[in-house]
Amino acid sequence: MKEGKVLVRFRLNGKPVETFTKPNDTLLNLLRRNLGITSVKRGCEVGECGACTVLLDGNPVVSCLILAPTVEGKEITTIEGISKEGELHPLQQAFIKAGAVQCGFCTPGMILTAKALLDKNPNPSLREIKEAIQGNLCRCTGYTKIIQAIQLASKEIKSSCISD
Amino acid sequence: MLPRFEYVKPDRLEEALSFLDMHSNESRIIAGGTDLLVKMREGKTRPLWVVDLSGIREFGGVELKSETISIGPLATIREVEESPLIRDKAPMLSAALKEFAFWQIKNMATLGGNLCNASPASDLATPLLALSSKLRFLSLRGERIIPIDDFFLGPGETAIRQDEILAEILIPTPKSKLWAFNKLGKRSAHVLSIVNVAAAMEISQDRCEDLHLALGSVAPKPVRAKGVENYLKNAALSDKQIWEASKKVVNDIDPISDLRASAEYRKEMSVKLTEKSIKDAMDRGKT
């Protein structure tokens, strides 16, 4: 171990990453500064706003409250990791179709939380959607369209499963 | 940026205990990190060492050991909320954790971390108090088990010793199916409690055989409402009797006025929520 530096190895969007981090750096800083993933937004930095949400082993977490060295061996997914072969994820398409993006600051985190929800529960009720996105604040207050987009994506995913 | 510290991740329990024995004053344990990182960012704690216990396998998971539910201190809020064992044997805990923070935090925050941070407003402490839980600590000197009633000393203060690690949360399987958890906040989501109440009850022939009632966010630490419990012991459960008992709760609490609510409001709501919780628990016996 280098003095004051910690080696951390994890998977980012399916690809292995090996990098040195300061022990007192957060995952948010590591992603934005060291790895250039600026879709992970720096908002409140105290775990209240959800703008820095990433998926850790498939579950939404706030990267501002995760120490970078603690992601050793984990799988991290950011918005860059959810499209497949250049095609946007059904949630991304639904957010566009429903007009669920205003300023866009909350969008990456919002979509990642929604993806974790649909992966777990492909047919969520309105209440379950509202509960899932409690921790992702949209200060444009565009929740109605965000919820519509998640419902739309849920339908799209179901119908594509049937046609498959 | 967080203040500087060094990061250690022991792989084995013995290593962790030895490290804490040598560096207890300068170390802070990191579990989920959701409280510690905020405190470090605000400069409220400045450890030289941050000790990550996530490599210690025996600190995770939920299991039934004979008649006792055993929860590892590193089990996350989500894991415990969704555990089929907890839903079956201690549904009050599951219901309380449903109200805890929000999804991202639930995936990170741990039971051990929440208890050791000793927030007077913890939504976890009240159900554990009402369920007569015990806590097991380990240090190089050995093991210590205490009732959770003796654990909280004040805001952020607990009976844990510097060189000790919280190793296990023990809940005797509740005999009664009568329980309630009620939380009052400014909104229904994403808020700290103004007051929360957990009740576990046993009834025999319309009389209260046993009541365990705990309240959060209305005293420097989560408290048992012994005055109410004793008043109702062996009493007939009429509406009037329950109301008289609920009024006694003001003697068991010592609320402050803060950003969330005034002390007067907390007192009134403690009485109302105590009454509601006793009635909610009784209603479970009717269905």
Short mmCIF file of C-alpha atoms in Angstrom, two decimals:
data_model
loop_
_atom_site.label_atom_id
_atom_site.label_comp_id
_atom_site.label_asym_id
_atom_site.label_seq_id
_atom_site.Cartn_x
_atom_site.Cartn_y
_atom_site.Cartn_z
CA MET A 1 0.00 0.00 0.00
CA LYS A 2 1.35 3.43 -0.96
CA GLU A 3 1.44 5.94 1.88
CA GLY A 4 -1.97 7.57 2.11
CA LYS A 5 -3.29 5.80 -0.97
CA VAL A 6 -5.53 2.78 -1.20
CA LEU A 7 -5.77 0.50 -4.21
CA VAL A 8 -9.39 -0.21 -5.09
CA ARG A 9 -10.63 -2.67 -7.71
CA PHE A 10 -14.25 -2.92 -8.75
CA ARG A 11 -16.44 -3.27 -11.82
CA LEU A 12 -17.84 -0.10 -13.35
CA ASN A 13 -20.62 -0.63 -15.89
CA GLY A 14 -19.45 -4.19 -16.48
CA LYS A 15 -15.76 -3.36 -16.96
CA PRO A 16 -13.01 -3.94 -14.40
CA VAL A 17 -11.45 -0.79 -12.90
CA GLU A 18 -8.27 -0.62 -10.85
CA THR A 19 -7.30 2.72 -9.36
CA PHE A 20 -5.70 4.40 -6.38
CA THR A 21 -7.85 6.52 -4.14
CA LYS A 22 -7.27 8.62 -1.07
CA PRO A 23 -8.69 6.90 2.01
CA ASN A 24 -10.87 9.93 2.70
CA ASP A 25 -12.32 10.24 -0.80
CA THR A 26 -15.96 9.41 -1.55
CA LEU A 27 -17.18 7.21 -4.37
CA LEU A 28 -18.79 10.37 -5.81
CA ASN A 29 -15.36 12.06 -6.08
CA LEU A 30 -13.68 8.94 -7.41
CA LEU A 31 -16.27 8.59 -10.18
CA ARG A 32 -16.36 12.27 -11.16
CA ARG A 33 -12.74 13.30 -10.70
CA ASN A 34 -10.67 10.17 -11.29
CA LEU A 35 -12.91 8.37 -13.77
CA GLY A 36 -14.69 11.26 -15.53
CA ILE A 37 -18.22 9.99 -14.85
CA THR A 38 -19.90 13.39 -14.43
CA SER A 39 -23.43 12.02 -14.87
CA VAL A 40 -23.20 11.24 -11.16
CA LYS A 41 -24.21 14.65 -9.83
CA ARG A 42 -22.79 16.45 -6.82
CA GLY A 43 -25.83 17.80 -5.00
CA CYS A 44 -26.19 18.10 -1.23
CA GLU A 45 -23.28 15.78 -0.32
CA VAL A 46 -25.08 14.72 2.86
CA GLY A 47 -27.28 11.97 1.44
CA GLU A 48 -30.51 13.95 1.21
CA CYS A 49 -31.05 14.70 -2.50
CA GLY A 50 -30.27 11.49 -4.41
CA ALA A 51 -28.58 13.28 -7.36
CA CYS A 52 -25.44 11.17 -6.84
CA THR A 53 -27.34 7.87 -6.89
CA VAL A 54 -25.52 4.88 -8.42
CA LEU A 55 -26.36 1.18 -8.30
CA LEU A 56 -24.11 -0.88 -6.05
CA ASP A 57 -24.55 -4.58 -6.81
CA GLY A 58 -27.91 -3.57 -8.35
CA ASN A 59 -29.21 -1.55 -5.39
CA PRO A 60 -29.50 2.25 -5.37
CA VAL A 61 -27.13 4.03 -2.98
CA VAL A 62 -25.93 7.62 -2.59
CA SER A 63 -22.30 7.80 -3.71
CA CYS A 64 -21.60 10.94 -1.62
CA LEU A 65 -21.79 8.86 1.58
CA ILE A 66 -19.70 5.92 0.39
CA LEU A 67 -15.98 5.86 1.11
CA ALA A 68 -14.18 5.03 -2.12
CA PRO A 69 -12.04 2.23 -0.61
CA THR A 70 -15.17 0.36 0.51
CA VAL A 71 -16.32 -0.44 -3.05
CA GLU A 72 -13.51 -3.02 -3.43
CA GLY A 73 -14.94 -6.03 -5.27
CA LYS A 74 -18.33 -4.42 -5.93
CA GLU A 75 -20.26 -3.78 -9.14
CA ILE A 76 -21.11 -0.13 -9.76
CA THR A 77 -23.61 0.94 -12.41
CA THR A 78 -24.06 4.52 -13.60
CA ILE A 79 -26.41 5.82 -16.29
CA GLU A 80 -23.69 5.11 -18.91
CA GLY A 81 -24.02 1.41 -18.13
CA ILE A 82 -27.71 0.85 -18.77
CA SER A 83 -27.97 1.35 -22.54
CA LYS A 84 -27.24 -1.73 -24.64
CA GLU A 85 -25.32 -1.63 -27.96
CA GLY A 86 -26.04 2.04 -28.44
CA GLU A 87 -29.73 1.66 -27.77
CA LEU A 88 -31.20 3.60 -24.88
CA HIS A 89 -32.73 1.63 -22.01
CA PRO A 90 -36.57 1.57 -22.11
CA LEU A 91 -36.56 3.89 -19.08
CA GLN A 92 -34.40 6.45 -20.89
CA GLN A 93 -36.70 6.26 -23.92
CA ALA A 94 -39.76 6.62 -21.69
CA PHE A 95 -38.30 9.68 -19.93
CA ILE A 96 -37.85 11.31 -23.36
CA LYS A 97 -41.28 10.26 -24.60
CA ALA A 98 -43.09 11.44 -21.46
CA GLY A 99 -41.14 14.71 -21.27
CA ALA A 100 -39.92 13.75 -17.82
CA VAL A 101 -36.71 15.79 -18.04
CA GLN A 102 -36.67 19.47 -17.12
CA CYS A 103 -33.29 20.77 -15.94
CA GLY A 104 -31.96 17.21 -16.01
CA PHE A 105 -29.91 17.34 -12.80
CA CYS A 106 -31.92 14.65 -11.02
CA THR A 107 -32.44 12.52 -14.15
CA PRO A 108 -29.47 10.08 -14.03
CA GLY A 109 -30.13 9.25 -10.37
CA MET A 110 -33.88 9.10 -10.90
CA ILE A 111 -33.53 6.66 -13.81
CA LEU A 112 -31.09 4.45 -11.90
CA THR A 113 -33.45 4.22 -8.92
CA ALA A 114 -36.33 3.46 -11.32
CA LYS A 115 -34.24 0.78 -13.03
CA ALA A 116 -33.51 -0.91 -9.68
CA LEU A 117 -37.26 -0.81 -8.96
CA LEU A 118 -38.29 -2.34 -12.30
CA ASP A 119 -35.55 -5.00 -12.08
CA LYS A 120 -37.02 -6.06 -8.74
CA ASN A 121 -40.67 -5.40 -9.45
CA PRO A 122 -41.52 -5.10 -13.18
CA ASN A 123 -45.11 -4.08 -12.48
CA PRO A 124 -45.02 -1.54 -9.61
CA SER A 125 -48.15 0.23 -8.35
CA LEU A 126 -48.29 4.03 -8.24
CA ARG A 127 -47.59 3.86 -4.52
CA GLU A 128 -44.59 1.59 -5.01
CA ILE A 129 -43.16 3.97 -7.61
CA LYS A 130 -43.63 6.94 -5.26
CA GLU A 131 -41.99 5.03 -2.40
CA ALA A 132 -39.05 3.97 -4.56
CA ILE A 133 -38.21 7.54 -5.68
CA GLN A 134 -38.66 9.16 -2.23
CA GLY A 135 -34.92 9.74 -2.01
CA ASN A 136 -34.53 11.33 -5.45
CA LEU A 137 -35.50 14.99 -5.25
CA CYS A 138 -36.58 16.87 -8.39
CA ARG A 139 -36.46 20.58 -7.61
CA CYS A 140 -38.21 21.38 -10.92
CA THR A 141 -41.00 19.34 -9.22
CA GLY A 142 -41.62 17.37 -12.39
CA TYR A 143 -42.76 14.29 -10.49
CA THR A 144 -46.00 13.73 -12.44
CA LYS A 145 -44.17 13.14 -15.72
CA ILE A 146 -41.38 11.20 -14.02
CA ILE A 147 -43.96 8.82 -12.58
CA GLN A 148 -45.70 8.58 -15.97
CA ALA A 149 -42.36 7.75 -17.59
CA ILE A 150 -41.69 4.94 -15.10
CA GLN A 151 -45.19 3.54 -15.72
CA LEU A 152 -44.62 3.77 -19.48
CA ALA A 153 -41.27 1.98 -19.23
CA SER A 154 -42.85 -0.71 -17.08
CA LYS A 155 -45.42 -1.34 -19.88
CA GLU A 156 -42.72 -1.28 -22.59
CA ILE A 157 -40.54 -3.77 -20.75
CA LYS A 158 -43.50 -6.10 -20.20
CA SER A 159 -44.65 -5.99 -23.84
CA SER A 160 -41.11 -6.52 -25.14
CA CYS A 161 -40.80 -9.55 -22.84
CA ILE A 162 -44.01 -10.97 -24.33
CA SER A 163 -42.89 -10.35 -27.94
CA ASP A 164 -39.52 -11.97 -27.17
CA MET B 1 -13.56 16.86 1.00
CA LEU B 2 -13.51 14.87 4.20
CA PRO B 3 -10.82 15.47 6.83
CA ARG B 4 -7.78 13.19 6.43
CA PHE B 5 -7.68 9.75 8.00
CA GLU B 6 -6.27 6.32 7.26
CA TYR B 7 -8.49 3.42 6.26
CA VAL B 8 -8.19 -0.07 7.75
CA LYS B 9 -10.22 -3.12 6.86
CA PRO B 10 -9.56 -6.09 9.15
CA ASP B 11 -10.50 -9.46 7.63
CA ARG B 12 -10.95 -11.23 10.93
CA LEU B 13 -12.71 -10.39 14.17
CA GLU B 14 -9.53 -10.88 16.26
CA GLU B 15 -7.67 -8.34 14.11
CA ALA B 16 -10.46 -5.81 14.51
CA LEU B 17 -10.55 -6.25 18.29
CA SER B 18 -6.75 -5.94 18.60
CA PHE B 19 -6.73 -2.83 16.43
CA LEU B 20 -9.46 -1.18 18.51
CA ASP B 21 -7.69 -2.19 21.70
CA MET B 22 -4.58 -0.29 20.57
CA HIS B 23 -6.21 2.65 18.77
CA SER B 24 -9.57 2.98 20.48
CA ASN B 25 -9.38 6.75 21.09
CA GLU B 26 -8.33 7.66 17.57
CA SER B 27 -10.64 5.26 15.69
CA ARG B 28 -14.16 5.33 14.40
CA ILE B 29 -15.88 2.24 13.06
CA ILE B 30 -17.57 2.61 9.68
CA ALA B 31 -20.62 0.47 9.02
CA GLY B 32 -23.03 1.96 6.43
CA GLY B 33 -21.30 5.34 6.64
CA THR B 34 -24.53 7.32 6.33
CA ASP B 35 -24.07 9.04 9.70
CA LEU B 36 -20.27 8.91 9.98
CA LEU B 37 -19.53 10.63 6.66
CA VAL B 38 -21.95 13.45 7.45
CA LYS B 39 -20.38 13.93 10.90
CA MET B 40 -16.86 13.87 9.45
CA ARG B 41 -17.81 16.38 6.74
CA GLU B 42 -19.26 18.68 9.40
CA GLY B 43 -16.07 18.29 11.46
CA LYS B 44 -18.00 16.78 14.39
CA THR B 45 -15.67 13.81 14.50
CA ARG B 46 -12.03 13.65 13.36
CA PRO B 47 -10.72 10.10 13.61
CA LEU B 48 -7.14 9.18 12.65
CA TRP B 49 -8.37 5.75 11.64
CA VAL B 50 -11.60 4.63 10.03
CA VAL B 51 -12.13 0.94 10.64
CA ASP B 52 -14.26 -0.91 8.07
CA LEU B 53 -15.80 -4.07 9.54
CA SER B 54 -17.50 -5.24 6.35
CA GLY B 55 -14.88 -7.98 5.91
CA ILE B 56 -16.06 -9.73 9.08
CA ARG B 57 -18.58 -12.31 7.94
CA GLU B 58 -20.17 -13.12 11.30
CA PHE B 59 -21.43 -9.52 11.58
CA GLY B 60 -24.03 -9.85 8.82
CA GLY B 61 -27.34 -11.64 8.44
CA VAL B 62 -30.52 -12.43 10.34
CA GLU B 63 -31.17 -15.83 11.90
CA LEU B 64 -33.22 -17.64 14.50
CA LYS B 65 -31.19 -19.23 17.32
CA SER B 66 -33.62 -21.36 19.33
CA GLU B 67 -36.18 -18.78 20.54
CA THR B 68 -34.05 -15.69 19.90
CA ILE B 69 -33.80 -13.63 16.72
CA SER B 70 -30.16 -12.79 16.10
CA ILE B 71 -29.31 -9.82 13.87
CA GLY B 72 -25.76 -9.02 12.81
CA PRO B 73 -24.79 -5.37 13.41
CA LEU B 74 -23.89 -4.94 9.74
CA ALA B 75 -27.28 -6.14 8.45
CA THR B 76 -28.76 -3.25 6.47
CA ILE B 77 -32.10 -1.64 7.24
CA ARG B 78 -33.46 -2.99 3.93
CA GLU B 79 -32.21 -6.51 4.60
CA VAL B 80 -33.92 -6.64 7.98
CA GLU B 81 -37.11 -4.92 6.78
CA GLU B 82 -37.49 -7.49 3.99
CA SER B 83 -36.29 -10.55 5.94
CA PRO B 84 -39.05 -13.22 5.89
CA LEU B 85 -37.96 -14.24 9.40
CA ILE B 86 -38.45 -10.71 10.75
CA ARG B 87 -41.76 -10.30 8.91
CA ASP B 88 -42.97 -13.54 10.46
CA LYS B 89 -41.56 -13.31 14.00
CA ALA B 90 -41.16 -9.57 14.64
CA PRO B 91 -43.46 -7.74 12.20
CA MET B 92 -43.31 -4.59 14.33
CA LEU B 93 -39.63 -4.18 13.49
CA SER B 94 -40.33 -4.69 9.80
CA ALA B 95 -43.14 -2.10 9.90
CA ALA B 96 -40.96 0.43 11.71
CA LEU B 97 -38.08 0.02 9.25
CA LYS B 98 -40.48 0.60 6.36
CA GLU B 99 -40.79 4.17 7.69
CA PHE B 100 -37.01 4.58 8.01
CA ALA B 101 -35.40 7.20 5.71
CA PHE B 102 -35.64 6.15 2.03
CA TRP B 103 -34.44 3.43 -0.33
CA GLN B 104 -30.83 4.50 -0.92
CA ILE B 105 -30.15 5.05 2.77
CA LYS B 106 -31.89 1.78 3.69
CA ASN B 107 -29.52 -0.07 1.36
CA MET B 108 -26.51 1.43 3.15
CA ALA B 109 -27.41 2.11 6.79
CA THR B 110 -26.99 -0.75 9.23
CA LEU B 111 -28.78 -1.66 12.45
CA GLY B 112 -25.53 -1.54 14.41
CA GLY B 113 -24.57 1.84 12.99
CA ASN B 114 -27.96 3.35 13.74
CA LEU B 115 -27.90 2.10 17.35
CA CYS B 116 -24.33 3.22 18.04
CA ASN B 117 -25.03 6.71 16.69
CA ALA B 118 -27.81 6.93 19.30
CA SER B 119 -30.09 9.44 17.66
CA PRO B 120 -32.95 10.28 20.05
CA ALA B 121 -35.22 10.16 16.94
CA SER B 122 -34.19 6.67 15.77
CA ASP B 123 -37.07 4.71 14.23
CA LEU B 124 -35.16 1.52 15.05
CA ALA B 125 -34.55 2.04 18.77
CA THR B 126 -38.23 2.26 19.80
CA PRO B 127 -39.31 -1.12 18.38
CA LEU B 128 -36.17 -2.76 19.79
CA LEU B 129 -37.00 -1.27 23.22
CA ALA B 130 -40.61 -2.47 23.03
CA LEU B 131 -39.37 -5.94 22.05
CA SER B 132 -37.01 -6.16 25.09
CA SER B 133 -33.94 -6.61 22.90
CA LYS B 134 -30.44 -7.22 24.18
CA LEU B 135 -27.10 -6.18 22.75
CA ARG B 136 -23.92 -8.26 22.76
CA PHE B 137 -20.53 -6.52 22.72
CA LEU B 138 -17.08 -7.96 22.15
CA SER B 139 -13.65 -6.70 23.09
CA LEU B 140 -10.29 -8.32 23.81
CA ARG B 141 -11.43 -8.48 27.42
CA GLY B 142 -14.36 -10.69 26.45
CA GLU B 143 -18.08 -10.51 25.93
CA ARG B 144 -20.79 -8.37 27.53
CA ILE B 145 -24.56 -8.55 27.05
CA ILE B 146 -26.87 -5.74 28.21
CA PRO B 147 -30.58 -4.98 27.83
CA ILE B 148 -31.15 -2.24 25.25
CA ASP B 149 -32.87 -0.21 28.04
CA ASP B 150 -29.38 0.37 29.51
CA PHE B 151 -27.68 1.19 26.20
CA PHE B 152 -28.76 4.73 25.33
CA LEU B 153 -27.38 7.44 27.62
CA GLY B 154 -28.17 10.62 25.66
CA PRO B 155 -27.91 12.12 22.17
CA GLY B 156 -24.99 10.31 20.51
CA GLU B 157 -24.03 8.70 23.81
CA THR B 158 -24.20 5.00 24.59
CA ALA B 159 -22.93 2.48 27.11
CA ILE B 160 -20.52 0.99 24.56
CA ARG B 161 -16.88 1.14 25.70
CA GLN B 162 -14.11 2.51 23.50
CA ASP B 163 -12.54 -0.86 22.78
CA GLU B 164 -15.83 -2.69 22.25
CA ILE B 165 -17.66 -3.65 19.08
CA LEU B 166 -21.40 -4.21 18.96
CA ALA B 167 -21.47 -7.82 17.81
CA GLU B 168 -25.11 -8.90 17.88
CA ILE B 169 -28.65 -7.65 18.36
CA LEU B 170 -30.80 -10.22 20.19
CA ILE B 171 -34.60 -10.15 20.15
CA PRO B 172 -36.56 -12.72 22.16
CA THR B 173 -39.27 -14.04 19.81
CA PRO B 174 -42.38 -12.04 20.76
CA LYS B 175 -45.10 -14.21 22.30
CA SER B 176 -47.89 -11.80 21.54
CA LYS B 177 -49.18 -10.90 18.10
CA LEU B 178 -50.47 -7.56 19.36
CA TRP B 179 -48.24 -4.67 18.34
CA ALA B 180 -48.21 -1.23 16.79
CA PHE B 181 -45.71 1.26 15.42
CA ASN B 182 -46.74 4.83 14.75
CA LYS B 183 -44.54 7.62 13.47
CA LEU B 184 -45.47 11.28 13.19
CA GLY B 185 -43.40 13.44 10.85
CA LYS B 186 -43.99 16.63 8.91
CA ARG B 187 -44.57 14.59 5.76
CA SER B 188 -45.14 10.89 5.27
CA ALA B 189 -41.75 10.28 3.63
CA HIS B 190 -38.10 11.14 4.04
CA VAL B 191 -38.35 12.82 7.46
CA LEU B 192 -37.13 12.46 11.00
CA SER B 193 -39.80 11.65 13.56
CA ILE B 194 -41.50 14.35 15.63
CA VAL B 195 -42.53 11.44 17.82
CA ASN B 196 -42.62 7.69 17.22
CA VAL B 197 -44.27 5.05 19.37
CA ALA B 198 -43.84 1.27 19.49
CA ALA B 199 -46.19 -0.94 21.50
CA ALA B 200 -46.15 -4.68 22.22
CA MET B 201 -49.03 -6.04 24.24
CA GLU B 202 -50.53 -9.15 25.77
CA ILE B 203 -54.21 -9.36 26.63
CA SER B 204 -56.08 -11.95 28.62
CA GLN B 205 -59.86 -11.78 29.04
CA ASP B 206 -60.03 -8.11 28.04
CA ARG B 207 -57.42 -7.17 30.59
CA CYS B 208 -53.94 -5.92 29.83
CA GLU B 209 -51.57 -8.63 30.94
CA ASP B 210 -48.42 -6.95 29.72
CA LEU B 211 -47.57 -3.79 27.79
CA HIS B 212 -44.21 -2.65 26.51
CA LEU B 213 -44.37 0.89 25.21
CA ALA B 214 -41.44 2.90 23.85
CA LEU B 215 -41.22 6.42 22.45
CA GLY B 216 -38.63 8.17 20.31
CA SER B 217 -37.78 11.81 19.61
CA VAL B 218 -39.39 13.05 22.84
CA ALA B 219 -36.45 12.76 25.26
CA PRO B 220 -32.62 12.90 25.08
CA LYS B 221 -32.78 9.18 24.33
CA PRO B 222 -35.43 6.69 23.21
CA VAL B 223 -37.48 5.80 26.32
CA ARG B 224 -39.78 3.15 27.76
CA ALA B 225 -43.06 4.58 29.09
CA LYS B 226 -43.08 2.69 32.39
CA GLY B 227 -45.76 4.98 33.87
CA VAL B 228 -48.24 3.97 31.17
CA GLU B 229 -47.17 0.32 31.31
CA ASN B 230 -47.68 0.11 35.07
CA TYR B 231 -50.99 2.00 35.03
CA LEU B 232 -52.47 -0.48 32.56
CA LYS B 233 -51.02 -3.61 34.11
CA ASN B 234 -53.94 -5.98 34.79
CA ALA B 235 -56.41 -3.16 34.06
CA ALA B 236 -59.59 -3.57 32.05
CA LEU B 237 -59.09 -2.06 28.62
CA SER B 238 -61.97 0.41 28.39
CA ASP B 239 -61.63 3.55 26.25
CA LYS B 240 -61.58 5.67 29.39
CA GLN B 241 -58.88 3.55 31.04
CA ILE B 242 -56.69 3.69 27.93
CA TRP B 243 -57.07 7.46 27.74
CA GLU B 244 -56.18 7.88 31.42
CA ALA B 245 -53.14 5.65 30.95
CA SER B 246 -52.04 7.49 27.80
CA LYS B 247 -52.04 10.83 29.66
CA LYS B 248 -49.40 9.38 32.02
CA VAL B 249 -46.91 9.30 29.17
CA VAL B 250 -45.95 12.94 29.81
CA ASN B 251 -44.18 11.81 33.00
CA ASP B 252 -41.99 9.40 31.03
CA ILE B 253 -40.83 11.88 28.40
CA ASP B 254 -38.88 15.14 28.35
CA PRO B 255 -39.23 16.67 24.89
CA ILE B 256 -37.46 19.75 23.54
CA SER B 257 -38.57 22.33 21.01
CA ASP B 258 -36.59 22.17 17.79
CA LEU B 259 -36.94 22.74 14.03
CA ARG B 260 -39.43 19.92 13.74
CA ALA B 261 -41.87 20.69 16.55
CA SER B 262 -42.35 22.42 19.90
CA ALA B 263 -42.10 20.58 23.19
CA GLU B 264 -45.80 21.26 23.89
CA TYR B 265 -46.85 19.76 20.56
CA ARG B 266 -44.64 16.72 21.16
CA LYS B 267 -46.27 16.17 24.57
CA GLU B 268 -49.79 16.34 23.12
CA MET B 269 -48.91 14.10 20.21
CA SER B 270 -47.17 11.60 22.52
CA VAL B 271 -50.44 11.20 24.42
CA LYS B 272 -52.50 10.83 21.24
CA LEU B 273 -50.03 8.42 19.61
CA THR B 274 -49.79 6.36 22.80
CA GLU B 275 -53.58 5.99 22.83
CA LYS B 276 -53.64 5.17 19.13
CA SER B 277 -50.82 2.62 19.45
CA ILE B 278 -52.53 0.77 22.32
CA LYS B 279 -55.77 0.64 20.34
CA ASP B 280 -53.99 -0.37 17.12
CA ALA B 281 -52.29 -3.22 18.98
CA MET B 282 -55.62 -4.35 20.46
CA ASP B 283 -57.24 -4.26 17.01
CA ARG B 284 -54.77 -6.84 15.77
CA GLY B 285 -56.36 -9.32 18.16
CA LYS B 286 -59.76 -8.77 16.56
CA THR B 287 -58.85 -9.74 13.00
#
